[in-house]
Structures are given as C-alpha cells and as structure tokens.
Coordinates of C-alpha atoms in Angstrom, one line a residue:
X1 CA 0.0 0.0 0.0
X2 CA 3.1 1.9 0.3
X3 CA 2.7 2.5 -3.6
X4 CA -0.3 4.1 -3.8
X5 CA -1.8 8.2 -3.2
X6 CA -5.5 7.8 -2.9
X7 CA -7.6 11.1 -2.7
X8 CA -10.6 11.3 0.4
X9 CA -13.6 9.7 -0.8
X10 CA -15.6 12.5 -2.7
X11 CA -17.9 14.3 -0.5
X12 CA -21.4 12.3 0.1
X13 CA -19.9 9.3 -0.9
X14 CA -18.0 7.6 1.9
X15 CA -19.9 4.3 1.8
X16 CA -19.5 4.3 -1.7
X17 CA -15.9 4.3 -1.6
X18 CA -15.5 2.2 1.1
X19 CA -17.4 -0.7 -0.9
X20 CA -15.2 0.0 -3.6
X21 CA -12.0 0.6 -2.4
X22 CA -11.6 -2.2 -0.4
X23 CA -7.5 -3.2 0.4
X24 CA -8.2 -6.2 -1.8
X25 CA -9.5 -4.0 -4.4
X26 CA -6.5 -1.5 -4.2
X27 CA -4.3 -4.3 -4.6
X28 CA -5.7 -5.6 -7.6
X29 CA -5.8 -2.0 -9.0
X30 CA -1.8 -2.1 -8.1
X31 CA -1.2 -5.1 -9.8
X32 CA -2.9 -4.4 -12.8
X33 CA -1.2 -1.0 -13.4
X34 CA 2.5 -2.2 -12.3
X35 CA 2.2 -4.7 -15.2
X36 CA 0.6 -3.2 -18.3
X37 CA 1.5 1.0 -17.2
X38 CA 4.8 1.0 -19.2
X39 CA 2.3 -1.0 -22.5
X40 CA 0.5 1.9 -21.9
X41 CA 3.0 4.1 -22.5
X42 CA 4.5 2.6 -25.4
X43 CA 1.1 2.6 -27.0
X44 CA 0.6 6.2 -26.5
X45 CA 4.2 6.9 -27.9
X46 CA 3.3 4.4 -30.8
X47 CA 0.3 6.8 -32.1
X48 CA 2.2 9.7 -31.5
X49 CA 5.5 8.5 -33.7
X50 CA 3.0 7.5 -36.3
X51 CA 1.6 11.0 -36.4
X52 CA 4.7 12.2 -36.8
X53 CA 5.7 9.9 -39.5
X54 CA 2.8 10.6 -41.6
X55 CA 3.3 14.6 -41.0
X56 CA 6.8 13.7 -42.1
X57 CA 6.3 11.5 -44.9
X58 CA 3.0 13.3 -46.5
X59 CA 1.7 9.6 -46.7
X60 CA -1.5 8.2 -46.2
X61 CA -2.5 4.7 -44.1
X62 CA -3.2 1.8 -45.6
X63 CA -3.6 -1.6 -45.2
X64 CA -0.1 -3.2 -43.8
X65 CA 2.1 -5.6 -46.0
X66 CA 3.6 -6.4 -42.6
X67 CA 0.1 -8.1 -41.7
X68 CA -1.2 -9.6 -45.0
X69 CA -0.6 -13.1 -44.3
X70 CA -3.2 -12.4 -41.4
X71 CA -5.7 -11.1 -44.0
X72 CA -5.4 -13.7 -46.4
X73 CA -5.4 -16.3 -44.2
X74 CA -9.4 -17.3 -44.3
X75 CA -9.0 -20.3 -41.7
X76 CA -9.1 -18.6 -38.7
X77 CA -12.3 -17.1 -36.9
X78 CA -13.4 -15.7 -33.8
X79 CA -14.5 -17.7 -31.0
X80 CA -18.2 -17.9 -30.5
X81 CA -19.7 -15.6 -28.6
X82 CA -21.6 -16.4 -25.7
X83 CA -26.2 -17.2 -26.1
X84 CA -26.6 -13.7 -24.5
X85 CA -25.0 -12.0 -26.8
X86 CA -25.8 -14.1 -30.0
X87 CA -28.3 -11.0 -30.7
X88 CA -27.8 -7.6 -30.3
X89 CA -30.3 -5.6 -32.1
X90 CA -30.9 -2.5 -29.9
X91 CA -28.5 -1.5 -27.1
X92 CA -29.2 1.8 -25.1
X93 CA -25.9 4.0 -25.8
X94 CA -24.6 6.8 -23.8
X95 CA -25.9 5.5 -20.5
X96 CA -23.3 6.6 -17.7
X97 CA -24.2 4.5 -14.7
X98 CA -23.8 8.0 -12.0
X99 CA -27.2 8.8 -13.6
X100 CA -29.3 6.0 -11.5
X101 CA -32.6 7.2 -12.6
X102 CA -31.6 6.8 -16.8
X103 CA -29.6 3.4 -15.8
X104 CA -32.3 2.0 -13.9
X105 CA -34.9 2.9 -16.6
X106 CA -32.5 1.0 -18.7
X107 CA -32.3 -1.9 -17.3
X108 CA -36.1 -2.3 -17.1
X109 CA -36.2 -2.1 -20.8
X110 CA -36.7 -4.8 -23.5
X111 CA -33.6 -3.5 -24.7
X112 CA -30.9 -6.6 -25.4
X113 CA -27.9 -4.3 -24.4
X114 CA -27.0 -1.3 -22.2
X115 CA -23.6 0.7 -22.7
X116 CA -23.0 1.7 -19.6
X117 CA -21.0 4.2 -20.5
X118 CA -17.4 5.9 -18.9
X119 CA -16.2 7.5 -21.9
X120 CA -18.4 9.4 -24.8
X121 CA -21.2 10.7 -22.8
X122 CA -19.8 10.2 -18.8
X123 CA -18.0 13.5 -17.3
X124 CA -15.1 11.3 -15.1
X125 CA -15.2 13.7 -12.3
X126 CA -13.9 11.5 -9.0
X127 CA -17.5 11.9 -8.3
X128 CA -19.1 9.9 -11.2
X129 CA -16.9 7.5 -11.8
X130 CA -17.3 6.4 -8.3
X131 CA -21.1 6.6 -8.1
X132 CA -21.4 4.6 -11.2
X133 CA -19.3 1.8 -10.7
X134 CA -21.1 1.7 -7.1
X135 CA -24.7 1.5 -9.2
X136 CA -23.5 -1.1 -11.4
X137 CA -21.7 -3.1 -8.3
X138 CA -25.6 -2.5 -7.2
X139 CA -27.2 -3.7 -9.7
X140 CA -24.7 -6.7 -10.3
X141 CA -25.4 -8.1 -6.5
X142 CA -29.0 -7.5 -6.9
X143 CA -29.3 -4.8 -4.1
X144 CA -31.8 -2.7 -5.7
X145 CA -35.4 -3.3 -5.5
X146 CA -37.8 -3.4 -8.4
X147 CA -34.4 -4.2 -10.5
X148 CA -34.1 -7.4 -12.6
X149 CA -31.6 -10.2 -11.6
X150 CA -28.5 -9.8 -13.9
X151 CA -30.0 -12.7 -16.4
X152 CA -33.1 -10.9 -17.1
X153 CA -32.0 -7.4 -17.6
X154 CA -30.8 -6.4 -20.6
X155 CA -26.6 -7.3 -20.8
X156 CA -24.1 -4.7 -19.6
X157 CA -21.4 -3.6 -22.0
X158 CA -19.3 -1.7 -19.5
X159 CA -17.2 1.0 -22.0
X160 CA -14.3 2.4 -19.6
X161 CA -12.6 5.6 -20.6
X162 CA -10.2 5.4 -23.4
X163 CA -6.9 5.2 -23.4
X164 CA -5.9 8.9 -23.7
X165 CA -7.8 9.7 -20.0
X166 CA -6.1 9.2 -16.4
X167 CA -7.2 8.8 -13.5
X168 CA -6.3 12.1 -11.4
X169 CA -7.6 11.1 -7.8
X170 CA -5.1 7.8 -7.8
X171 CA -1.6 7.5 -7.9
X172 CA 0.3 4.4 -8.0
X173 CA 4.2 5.0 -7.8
X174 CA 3.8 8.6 -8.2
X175 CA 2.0 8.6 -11.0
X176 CA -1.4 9.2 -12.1
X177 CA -3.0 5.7 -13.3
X178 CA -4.5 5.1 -16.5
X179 CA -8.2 5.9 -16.6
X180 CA -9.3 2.6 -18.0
X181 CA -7.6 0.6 -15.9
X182 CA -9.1 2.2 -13.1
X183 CA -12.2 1.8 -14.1
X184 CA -11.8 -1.5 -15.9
X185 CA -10.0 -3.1 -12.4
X186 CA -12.6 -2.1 -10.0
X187 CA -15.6 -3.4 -12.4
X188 CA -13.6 -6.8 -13.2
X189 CA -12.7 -7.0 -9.0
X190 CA -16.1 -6.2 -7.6
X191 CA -18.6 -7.8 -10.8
X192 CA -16.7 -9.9 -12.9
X193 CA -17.2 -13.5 -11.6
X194 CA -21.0 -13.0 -10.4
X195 CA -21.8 -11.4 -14.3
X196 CA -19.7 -14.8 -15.7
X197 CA -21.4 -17.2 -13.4
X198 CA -25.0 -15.3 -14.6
X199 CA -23.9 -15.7 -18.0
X200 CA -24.7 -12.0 -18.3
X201 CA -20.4 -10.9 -18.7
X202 CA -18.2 -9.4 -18.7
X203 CA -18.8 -7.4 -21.5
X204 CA -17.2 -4.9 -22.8
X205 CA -16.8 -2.0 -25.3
X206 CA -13.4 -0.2 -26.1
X207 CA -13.2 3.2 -27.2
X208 CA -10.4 4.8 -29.6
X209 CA -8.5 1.9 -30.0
X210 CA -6.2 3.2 -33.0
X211 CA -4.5 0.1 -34.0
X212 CA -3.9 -4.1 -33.4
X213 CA -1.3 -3.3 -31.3
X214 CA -3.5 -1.2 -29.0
X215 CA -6.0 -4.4 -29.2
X216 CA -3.1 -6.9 -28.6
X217 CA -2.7 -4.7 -25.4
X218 CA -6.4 -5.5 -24.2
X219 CA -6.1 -9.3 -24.8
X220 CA -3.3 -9.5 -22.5
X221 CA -5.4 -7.7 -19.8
X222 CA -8.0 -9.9 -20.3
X223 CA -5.9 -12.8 -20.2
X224 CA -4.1 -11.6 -16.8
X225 CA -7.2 -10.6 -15.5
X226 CA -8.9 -14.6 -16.4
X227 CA -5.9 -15.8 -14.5
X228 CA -6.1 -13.8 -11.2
X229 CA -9.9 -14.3 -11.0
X230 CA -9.6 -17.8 -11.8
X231 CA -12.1 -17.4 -14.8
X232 CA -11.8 -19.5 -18.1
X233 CA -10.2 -18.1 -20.4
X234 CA -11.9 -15.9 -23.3
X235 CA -14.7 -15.7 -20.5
X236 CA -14.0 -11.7 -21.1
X237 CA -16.1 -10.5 -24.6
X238 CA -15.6 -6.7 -26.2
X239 CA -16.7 -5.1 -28.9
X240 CA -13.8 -2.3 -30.1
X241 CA -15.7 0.9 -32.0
X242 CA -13.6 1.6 -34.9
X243 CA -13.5 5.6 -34.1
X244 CA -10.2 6.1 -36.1
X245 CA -9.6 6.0 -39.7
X246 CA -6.7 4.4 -38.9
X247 CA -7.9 1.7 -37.0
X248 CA -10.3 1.1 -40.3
X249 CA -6.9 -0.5 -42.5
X250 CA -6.3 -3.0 -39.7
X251 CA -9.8 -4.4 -38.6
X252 CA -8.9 -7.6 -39.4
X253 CA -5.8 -7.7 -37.2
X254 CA -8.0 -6.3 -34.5
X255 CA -10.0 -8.9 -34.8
X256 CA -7.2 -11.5 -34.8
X257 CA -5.7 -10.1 -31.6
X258 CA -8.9 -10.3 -29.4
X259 CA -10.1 -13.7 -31.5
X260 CA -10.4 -15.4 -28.1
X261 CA -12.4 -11.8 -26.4
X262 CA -14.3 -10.7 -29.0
X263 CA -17.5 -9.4 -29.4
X264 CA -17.4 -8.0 -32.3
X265 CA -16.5 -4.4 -34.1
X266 CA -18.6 -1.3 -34.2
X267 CA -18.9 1.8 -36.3
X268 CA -20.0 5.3 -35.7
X269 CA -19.8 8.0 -37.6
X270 CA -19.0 11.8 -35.7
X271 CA -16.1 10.2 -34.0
X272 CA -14.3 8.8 -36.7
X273 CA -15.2 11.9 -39.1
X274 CA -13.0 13.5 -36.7
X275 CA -10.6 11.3 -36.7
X276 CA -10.0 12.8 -40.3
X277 CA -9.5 16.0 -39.0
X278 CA -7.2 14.5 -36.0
X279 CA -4.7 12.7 -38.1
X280 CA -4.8 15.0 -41.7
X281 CA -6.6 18.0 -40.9
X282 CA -3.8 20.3 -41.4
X283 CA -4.0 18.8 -45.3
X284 CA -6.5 20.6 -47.7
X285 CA -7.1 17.1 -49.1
X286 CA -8.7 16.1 -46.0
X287 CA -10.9 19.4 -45.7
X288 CA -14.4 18.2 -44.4
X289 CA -17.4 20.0 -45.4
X290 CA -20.2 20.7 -42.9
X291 CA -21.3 18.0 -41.3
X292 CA -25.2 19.5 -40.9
X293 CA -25.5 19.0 -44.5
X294 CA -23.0 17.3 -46.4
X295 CA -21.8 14.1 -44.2
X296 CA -23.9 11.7 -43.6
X297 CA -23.3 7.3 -43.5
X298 CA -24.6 7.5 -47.3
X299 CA -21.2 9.5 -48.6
X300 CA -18.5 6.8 -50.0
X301 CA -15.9 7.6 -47.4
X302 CA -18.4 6.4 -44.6
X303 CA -20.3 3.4 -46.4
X304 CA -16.9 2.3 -47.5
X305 CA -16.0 1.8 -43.7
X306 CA -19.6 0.4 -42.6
X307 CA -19.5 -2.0 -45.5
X308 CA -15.6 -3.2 -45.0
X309 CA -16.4 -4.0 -40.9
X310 CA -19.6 -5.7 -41.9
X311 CA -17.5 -7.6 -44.7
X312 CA -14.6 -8.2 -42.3
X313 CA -17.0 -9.6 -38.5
X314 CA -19.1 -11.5 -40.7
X315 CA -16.1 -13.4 -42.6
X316 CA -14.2 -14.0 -39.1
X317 CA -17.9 -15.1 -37.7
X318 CA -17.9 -11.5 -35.4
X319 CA -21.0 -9.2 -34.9
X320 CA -20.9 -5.9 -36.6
X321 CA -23.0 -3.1 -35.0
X322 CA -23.5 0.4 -36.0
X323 CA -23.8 3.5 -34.1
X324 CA -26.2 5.4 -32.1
X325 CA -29.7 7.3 -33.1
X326 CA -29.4 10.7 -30.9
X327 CA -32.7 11.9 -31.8
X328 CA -35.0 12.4 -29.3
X329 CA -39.0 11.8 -29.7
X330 CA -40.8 14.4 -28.4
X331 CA -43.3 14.0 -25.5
X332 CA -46.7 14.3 -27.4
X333 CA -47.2 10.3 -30.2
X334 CA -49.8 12.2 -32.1
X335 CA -47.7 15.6 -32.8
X336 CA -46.1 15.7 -36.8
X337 CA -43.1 16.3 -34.8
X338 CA -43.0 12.7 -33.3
X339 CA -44.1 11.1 -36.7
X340 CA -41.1 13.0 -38.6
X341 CA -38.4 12.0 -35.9
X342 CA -39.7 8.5 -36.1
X343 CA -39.6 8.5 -39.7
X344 CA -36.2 10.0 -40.1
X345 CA -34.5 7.5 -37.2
X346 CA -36.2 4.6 -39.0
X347 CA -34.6 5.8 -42.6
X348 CA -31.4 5.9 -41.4
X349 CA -31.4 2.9 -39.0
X350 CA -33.1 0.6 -41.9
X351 CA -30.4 1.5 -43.7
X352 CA -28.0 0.3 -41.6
X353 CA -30.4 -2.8 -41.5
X354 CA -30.0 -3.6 -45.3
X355 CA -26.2 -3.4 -45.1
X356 CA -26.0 -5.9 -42.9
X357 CA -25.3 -4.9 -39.4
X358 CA -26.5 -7.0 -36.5
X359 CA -27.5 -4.4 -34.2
X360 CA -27.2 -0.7 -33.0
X361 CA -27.7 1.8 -30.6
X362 CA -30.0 4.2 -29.5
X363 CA -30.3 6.8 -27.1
X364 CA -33.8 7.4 -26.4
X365 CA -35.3 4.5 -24.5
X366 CA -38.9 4.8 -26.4
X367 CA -37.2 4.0 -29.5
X368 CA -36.2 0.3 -28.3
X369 CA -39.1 -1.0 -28.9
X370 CA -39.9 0.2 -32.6
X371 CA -36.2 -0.2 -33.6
X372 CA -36.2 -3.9 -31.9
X373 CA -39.6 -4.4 -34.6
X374 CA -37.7 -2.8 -37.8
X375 CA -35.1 -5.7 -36.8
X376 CA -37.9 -8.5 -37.0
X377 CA -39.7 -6.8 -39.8
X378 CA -36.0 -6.7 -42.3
X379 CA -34.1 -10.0 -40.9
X380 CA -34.4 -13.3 -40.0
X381 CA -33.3 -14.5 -36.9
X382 CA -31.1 -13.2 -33.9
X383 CA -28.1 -11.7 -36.0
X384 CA -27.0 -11.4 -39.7
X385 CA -24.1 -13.2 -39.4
X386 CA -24.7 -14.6 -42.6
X387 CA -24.8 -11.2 -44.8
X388 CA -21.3 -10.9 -46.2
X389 CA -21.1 -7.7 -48.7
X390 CA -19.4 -8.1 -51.9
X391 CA -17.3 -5.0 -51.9
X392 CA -13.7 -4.6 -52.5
X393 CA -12.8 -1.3 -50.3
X394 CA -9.6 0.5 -51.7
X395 CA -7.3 2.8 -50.0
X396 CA -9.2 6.1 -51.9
X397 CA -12.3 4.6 -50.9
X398 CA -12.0 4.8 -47.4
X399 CA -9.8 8.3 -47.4
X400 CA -11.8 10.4 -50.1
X401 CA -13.0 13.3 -48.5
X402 CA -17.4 14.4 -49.7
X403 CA -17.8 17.2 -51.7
X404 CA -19.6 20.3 -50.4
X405 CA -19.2 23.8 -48.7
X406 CA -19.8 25.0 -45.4
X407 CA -22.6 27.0 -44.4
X408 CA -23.2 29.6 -41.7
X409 CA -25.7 27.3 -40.1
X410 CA -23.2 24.3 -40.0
X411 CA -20.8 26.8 -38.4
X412 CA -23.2 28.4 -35.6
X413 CA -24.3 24.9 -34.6
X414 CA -20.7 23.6 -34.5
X415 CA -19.6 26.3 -32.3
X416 CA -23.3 26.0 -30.3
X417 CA -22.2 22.1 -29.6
X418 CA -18.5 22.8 -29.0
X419 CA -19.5 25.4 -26.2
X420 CA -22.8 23.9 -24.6
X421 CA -20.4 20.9 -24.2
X422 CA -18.0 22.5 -22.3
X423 CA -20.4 23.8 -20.2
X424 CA -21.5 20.7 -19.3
X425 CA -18.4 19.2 -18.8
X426 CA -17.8 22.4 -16.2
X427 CA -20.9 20.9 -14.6
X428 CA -19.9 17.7 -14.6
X429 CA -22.2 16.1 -17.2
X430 CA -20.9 14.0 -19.8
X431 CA -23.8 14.9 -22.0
X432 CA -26.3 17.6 -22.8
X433 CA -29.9 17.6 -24.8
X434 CA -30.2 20.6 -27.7
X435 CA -32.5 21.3 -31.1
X436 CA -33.9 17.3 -30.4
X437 CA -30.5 15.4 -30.0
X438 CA -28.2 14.3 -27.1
X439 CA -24.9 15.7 -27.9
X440 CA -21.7 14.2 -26.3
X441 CA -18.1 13.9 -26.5
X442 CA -18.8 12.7 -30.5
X443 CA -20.6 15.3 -31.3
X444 CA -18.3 17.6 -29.8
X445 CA -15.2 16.4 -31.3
X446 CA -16.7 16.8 -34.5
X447 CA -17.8 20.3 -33.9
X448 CA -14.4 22.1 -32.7
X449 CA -12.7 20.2 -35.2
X450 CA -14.6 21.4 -38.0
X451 CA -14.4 25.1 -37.0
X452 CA -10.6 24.7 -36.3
X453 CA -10.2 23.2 -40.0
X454 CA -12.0 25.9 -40.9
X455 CA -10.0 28.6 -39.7
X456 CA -7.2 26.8 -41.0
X457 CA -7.9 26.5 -44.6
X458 CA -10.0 29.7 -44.2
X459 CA -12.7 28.6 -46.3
X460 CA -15.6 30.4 -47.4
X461 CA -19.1 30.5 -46.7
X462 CA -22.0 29.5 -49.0
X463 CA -24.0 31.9 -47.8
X464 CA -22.4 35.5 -48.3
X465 CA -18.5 34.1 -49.2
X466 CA -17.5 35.7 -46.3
X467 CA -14.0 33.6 -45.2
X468 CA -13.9 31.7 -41.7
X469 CA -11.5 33.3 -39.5
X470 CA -11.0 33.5 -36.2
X471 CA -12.6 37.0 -36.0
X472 CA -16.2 35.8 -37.8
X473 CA -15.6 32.9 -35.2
X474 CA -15.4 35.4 -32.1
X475 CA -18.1 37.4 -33.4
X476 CA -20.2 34.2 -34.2
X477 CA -19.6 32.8 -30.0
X478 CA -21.0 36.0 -28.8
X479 CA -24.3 35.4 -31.0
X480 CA -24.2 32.1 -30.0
X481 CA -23.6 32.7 -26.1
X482 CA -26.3 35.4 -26.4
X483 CA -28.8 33.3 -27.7
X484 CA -27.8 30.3 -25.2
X485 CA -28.1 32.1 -22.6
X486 CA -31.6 34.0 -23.7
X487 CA -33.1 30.5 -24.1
X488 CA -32.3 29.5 -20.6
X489 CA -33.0 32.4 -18.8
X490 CA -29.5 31.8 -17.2
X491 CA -28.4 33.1 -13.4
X492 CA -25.3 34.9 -13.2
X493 CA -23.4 31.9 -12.2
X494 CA -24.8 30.3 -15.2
X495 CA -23.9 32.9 -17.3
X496 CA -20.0 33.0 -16.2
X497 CA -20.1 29.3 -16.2
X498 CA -21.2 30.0 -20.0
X499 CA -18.6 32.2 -20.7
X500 CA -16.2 30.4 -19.7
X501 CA -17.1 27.4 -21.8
X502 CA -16.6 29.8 -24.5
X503 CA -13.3 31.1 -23.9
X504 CA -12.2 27.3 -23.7
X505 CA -13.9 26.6 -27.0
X506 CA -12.2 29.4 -28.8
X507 CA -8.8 28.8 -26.6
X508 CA -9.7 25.2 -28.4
X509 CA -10.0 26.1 -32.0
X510 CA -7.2 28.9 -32.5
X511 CA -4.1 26.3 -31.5
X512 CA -1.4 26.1 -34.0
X513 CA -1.2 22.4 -33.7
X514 CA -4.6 20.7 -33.4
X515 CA -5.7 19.4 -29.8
X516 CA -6.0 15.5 -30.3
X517 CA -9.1 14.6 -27.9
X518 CA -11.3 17.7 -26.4
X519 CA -11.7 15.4 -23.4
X520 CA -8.1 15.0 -22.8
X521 CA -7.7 18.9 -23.2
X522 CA -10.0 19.3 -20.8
X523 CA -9.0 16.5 -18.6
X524 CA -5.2 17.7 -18.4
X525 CA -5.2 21.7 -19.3
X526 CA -8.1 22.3 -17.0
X527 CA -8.7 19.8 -14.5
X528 CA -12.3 19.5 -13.5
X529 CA -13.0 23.7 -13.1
X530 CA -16.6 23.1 -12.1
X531 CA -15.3 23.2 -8.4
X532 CA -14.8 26.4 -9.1
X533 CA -17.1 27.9 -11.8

C-alpha cells in the first residue's frame, strides 16, 4: 500500500468508496497497473510516432504488408460468442451508470444491451466514476429493488474511458494511473465472476483503440485478468468501436488479436469523421465539409468503412453493429413532430439494417421497442451473421473526402455544440440535450474540429463568401452565447459558467497544432473547473 496516493472519498460518498475501495480491491488496482502501465506508454508513444511519420512523410495509411498473411489467411475465426450475446439488435448508448434514474430505466427495458458508459457521454469527475461503478456493483449483487436479476435485464457492455484519460484522484508510484484501468479493475474485481457465473459478462466496449497493437494490449489484460480471477479463459467479450480512420486499415488484425475476447467491431460515424481531421486536418485534401449537410453514412468515405467492418465480423464469424440514433422523440405520439423523428430515425437505421449490421444503438429508450420491430420486420433470426457484402474497399475509398461547402448554419451549430459541451463538462455532465439530440463527446469532437479546419484553410461561406477566421468565429460565440443564454433564462453563475465554456472553446480552435481529444484537453489543461465555476 506503500505505492499508492488515494484522494478522500468524494464528499457524500464515503460508503461508496469504502465498498469499492476495499485493500483487496487496491491491490488488484496495483497489480494491474504495475504490469501493463509501461504498455500503456509505449502505445501512447506508438500513435504519437506514427503521427509524426505521416506529417513527415506526406503519406497516407493503408492496409499493412507487414500483416497480409493475417488477412489472407481465411481459416481462422473468432470464438463464438456467448447465447446472451448471439443478438444484439438494440443496445441503449450513452448511459453513464452516475445517472441512476436513466440506468435504472435502462435496465427495465426490453432492450438486449446497455452501454454503460465511462467514456463518450460520462463526465469522469472523482464523483461519477465512483457513483457509477457503485450502481452497477448495485445492480450486479442485486441490491436494488424493483431491479431485474442480472439474467433478465438487458446485458451490460461496460465502456471504460479510453486510453488517452487518467485517473487524477489515484496515484500508484507517483504517477497518475491510466483511466481505464481504473475503471476496468474495479468493475472486473467487484462484478466480474458473479456477471460470468450469470452468463450475463463481462462485457465490454473499447473506445479509440487506433490500432492491433493497442488491441493486442487489451487481450493481454484480459488474459491476466482470467488468471487472477480464476475465470476460463476468453470468458472476457468486447466489442472495439472503430472511431479512427486508422484503426479502419487494420480491422482484421483487431479482430485476430482479441479472437479469443471478441464481441465484435462497431462503427459510428462523428467520432471517426473526426478522426480525419485528428490525423490529416492540417491537409487541404482532408478538408471536411459541414457535417449539418454534407456528411452523412450515405457519402463513399463512410459506407466504405460500414461496408468493409460488416464484410470483415461476418467473414471471421464477429458481430458488426452500428452506431447510435441521438434523436430524441418528443413528448406528445400524435404531434407531426414525433411522426417526422420517427420516420427519419427509421430511414437511417433501416439503412443500416439492409447493409447488414447485426445491431445498433439508440439513445432514447422509447425508440427500443420500434427499432427492436424494424429488426424482425427486415431480418431473420437473432443476427445477420450470414450477410457478407461483396465489396472490395480500396485505400481512396476509405480516405476520399465528400464534396460540399460550409454553411453559416453548420458553423453556428458547431460552435453552439463545442461550447454547450463544455459547459457541461464544467458541470460535470458528460452529456447535454439541444434542437432534439443528445450531444456528447462525438458530437463535440466533431464540432471544434470542423471550426478549427475551418480557420485553417479559411474557407468560405456558402452563404455571403464571407471567409472563416477567427474573428467571424469570435463574433459568431458572442451570437451564440447570447442566444444560449436568452433560451435559458440563465443566473449569473450560469452565465460565467457559460462564458467560460466559451473562452475554452475558442482557446480550443485557435491552436497552432490541433488538440488531439477535447476530453483529454479538458481533462489535463483544466482539471475539473466546475469546483470552481
């Protein structure tokens, strides 16, 4: 114990801790850290030398000669996945666990998954992450009334931060831990052998994992982690999101890494658009047009990489799931504007449908049910396993860039987003509702990356060809603030609290060299300010 700094409990929740942190607990969270924290390290230096290689080189990823035997070799597959996961048509995204009243609501749905969720939509404040690994350790033993047992609730796919977060309130060897590890150890120490002996885990997903080296990392924690729980190995499922374009050339090596853990692959779309902007956006090549009206999982760049995952699970016997509906139906079933958000969300998810994934997310818990029936109504049986697209996806395919402009709409509701999300993150909210969406850490990535590519290649407007610079972007955040804070009727805390979100967001998008997560910025730069704002 000699090893470790732990901060006080967080006010309010001593018992909480207590259960949590338990000297066995801290152990495991010691061991755990003291094996794979240098890995950790040399997978955070690997992305960073191949950013600078690419900057270097002017070259452009691609699928790995290195790795091509692993490709072409069509004997090996995944291991089966376990009954409960054999479908997974709708799961509830964006659920972070500190939010009992949402979580609960979840788990009393006929949803067949829950991501219950400490990266894209969770704030890790100390707070937080502790209450919701308490609700889930909760839920997991049974303790709450009016809760289903684990085996007849939907599953849980626990998503722990990625790997550019740590853990600020824990320091092992003088040094702040990894942020998945502490949340991944204290889930697997507390719930791991009661969700495998339910048959109901442990599940996971895994955010930002940029290449099969970063999945080769997992599989040995899962491996070490089967050995010191005495669980059979390949007991531990995941499903990896493939959020960066280059983690889209290596899918099937990610795959072959995690054969004996994994649940499958998953795309999205707003956080690998700005993956785009991450790795190339200093490029004009690589300029993305606004997202409002020009991007969309129709445009070859994105159907390209929803077609090649589908294409690669299904050949390697994997699930392939798509991303999240973040519309919001509104209260009143008879209103035009419930039938049109139905309507759009069923477009765009039947889509998704026809090209073969074998499930998706949603946010809004009312759409479960219809989405579950658009399943039954378009496929046969519990997955689509057996839908293999014919497509050969080239290099251009997957890096060619939609046509299209950028209009002063797309620009005000990219800042609007980018802002209203720092706020919330001052709050400590990983998520925040606006014009009928739930926006999170997607949706805001997307935003300030846009409007800082926008400076940066100073392109011009549709509307009046007026050039984006950071002055029309300053004038454009006071508009924006204004009208924020006209449609909340804000206090004067609220308002500061506002402001300051702002100066962030535009301390955000004027960098020379382009901030690679907002979260980490936010996370490292300026730890946790809603203590004092």
């Amino acid at each position: 114990m000699n090893q470790v700094d732990l901060q006080d409990p967080p006010t309010g929740l001593e018992f909480e801790f207590h259960t949590l942190l338990t000297p066995g607990a801290i152990n495991f969270l010691v061991e755990l850290t003291c094996t794979f924290d240098q890995d950790v390290d040399k997978i955070l230096w690997h992305r960073s030398a191949r950013k600078v290689q690419l900057d270097m080189t002017n070259s452009y990823p691609n699928y790995s000669s290195e790795n091509s035997h692993i490709r072409n070799d069509l004997s090996w597959k995944v291991s089966p996945v376990p009954r409960r996961l054999l479908n997974r048509h709708v799961d509830i995204g964006d659920t972070a666990p500190c939010h009992t009243e949402r979580f609960h609501r979840a788990l009393l749905s006929s949803a067949q998954g829950i991501q219950v969720d400490f990266d894209d939509g969770n704030c890790p404040t100390y707070f937080n992450q502790i209450k919701g690994i308490f609700n889930i350790y909760q839920v997991v033993y049974n303790k709450v009334p009016g809760i289903p047992p684990l085996s007849k609730a939907p599953v849980l796919m626990l998503r722990p931060r990625a790997w550019n977060m740590v853990e600020h309130n824990m320091l092992i060897n003088g040094r702040e831990i990894p942020g998945p590890l502490f949340d991944y150890g204290l889930l697997m120490y507390h719930a791991g052998r009661q969700l495998y002996e339910s048959e109901s885990g442990p599940f996971f997903y895994l955010s930002k994992v940029e290449s099969f080296l970063e999945a080769r990392l997992w599989n040995k924690i899962f491996v070490w982690t089967e050995e010191k729980l005495k669980l059979p190995l390949g007991s531990i499922k995941a499903t990896v999101l493939i959020e960066s374009v280059l983690a889209s050339f290596e899918m099937e090596e990610i795959l072959y890494e995690l054969k004996d853990h994994s649940a499958g692959l998953n795309c999205g779309i707003w956080d690998y658009a700005a993956s785009f902007v991450n790795k190339f956006g200093h490029r004009l090549e690589f300029l993305l047009p606004d997202r409002s009206k020009y991007v969309n999982m129709e445009k070859r760049f994105l159907k390209s990489y929803m077609d090649l995952l589908i294409q690669t699970c299904h050949r390697r016997g994997a699930l392939a799931t798509g991303g999240m509906a973040a519309l919001l139906l509104p209260e009143h079933r008879e209103s035009e504007q419930y039938h049109s958000v139905m309507a759009t969300v069923t477009r765009l998810k039947l889509f998704e449908i026809k090209a073969g994934v074998d499930g998706f997310m949603v946010y809004d818990v009312d759409l479960v049910a219809p989405m579950q029936k658009l399943f039954q109504e378009h496929t046969e049986g519990p997955n689509q396993l057996h839908v293999i697209p014919d497509v050969c996806v080239s290099q251009s395919d997957l890096l060619t860039m939609p046509a299209g402009g950028v209009t002063l709409h797309g620009l005000k509701y990219n800042i609007a987003v980018g802002i209203q999300f720092i706020e919330a993150w001052l709050k400590g909210e990983g998520h925040f509702f606006y014009c009928g969406k739930v926006e999170d850490s997607a949706t805001a990535e997307i935003s300030r990356s846009q409007v800082w590519q926008w400076v940066r290649h100073r392109v011009k407007l549709e509307d009046d060809s007026r050039t984006v610079t950071r002055s029309l972007v300053h004038e454009l955040v006071k508009e924006v603030v204004l009208q924020l804070t006209n449609m909340t009727h804000a206090s004067e805390r609220e308002k500061q609290r506002l402001q300051s979100a702002a100066d962030l967001f535009l301390e955000i998008i004027q960098k020379r060299d382009f901030p690679e997560f907002i979260t980490t910025y936010l996370n490292l730069e300026h730890t946790f300010l809603s203590s004092k704002i």
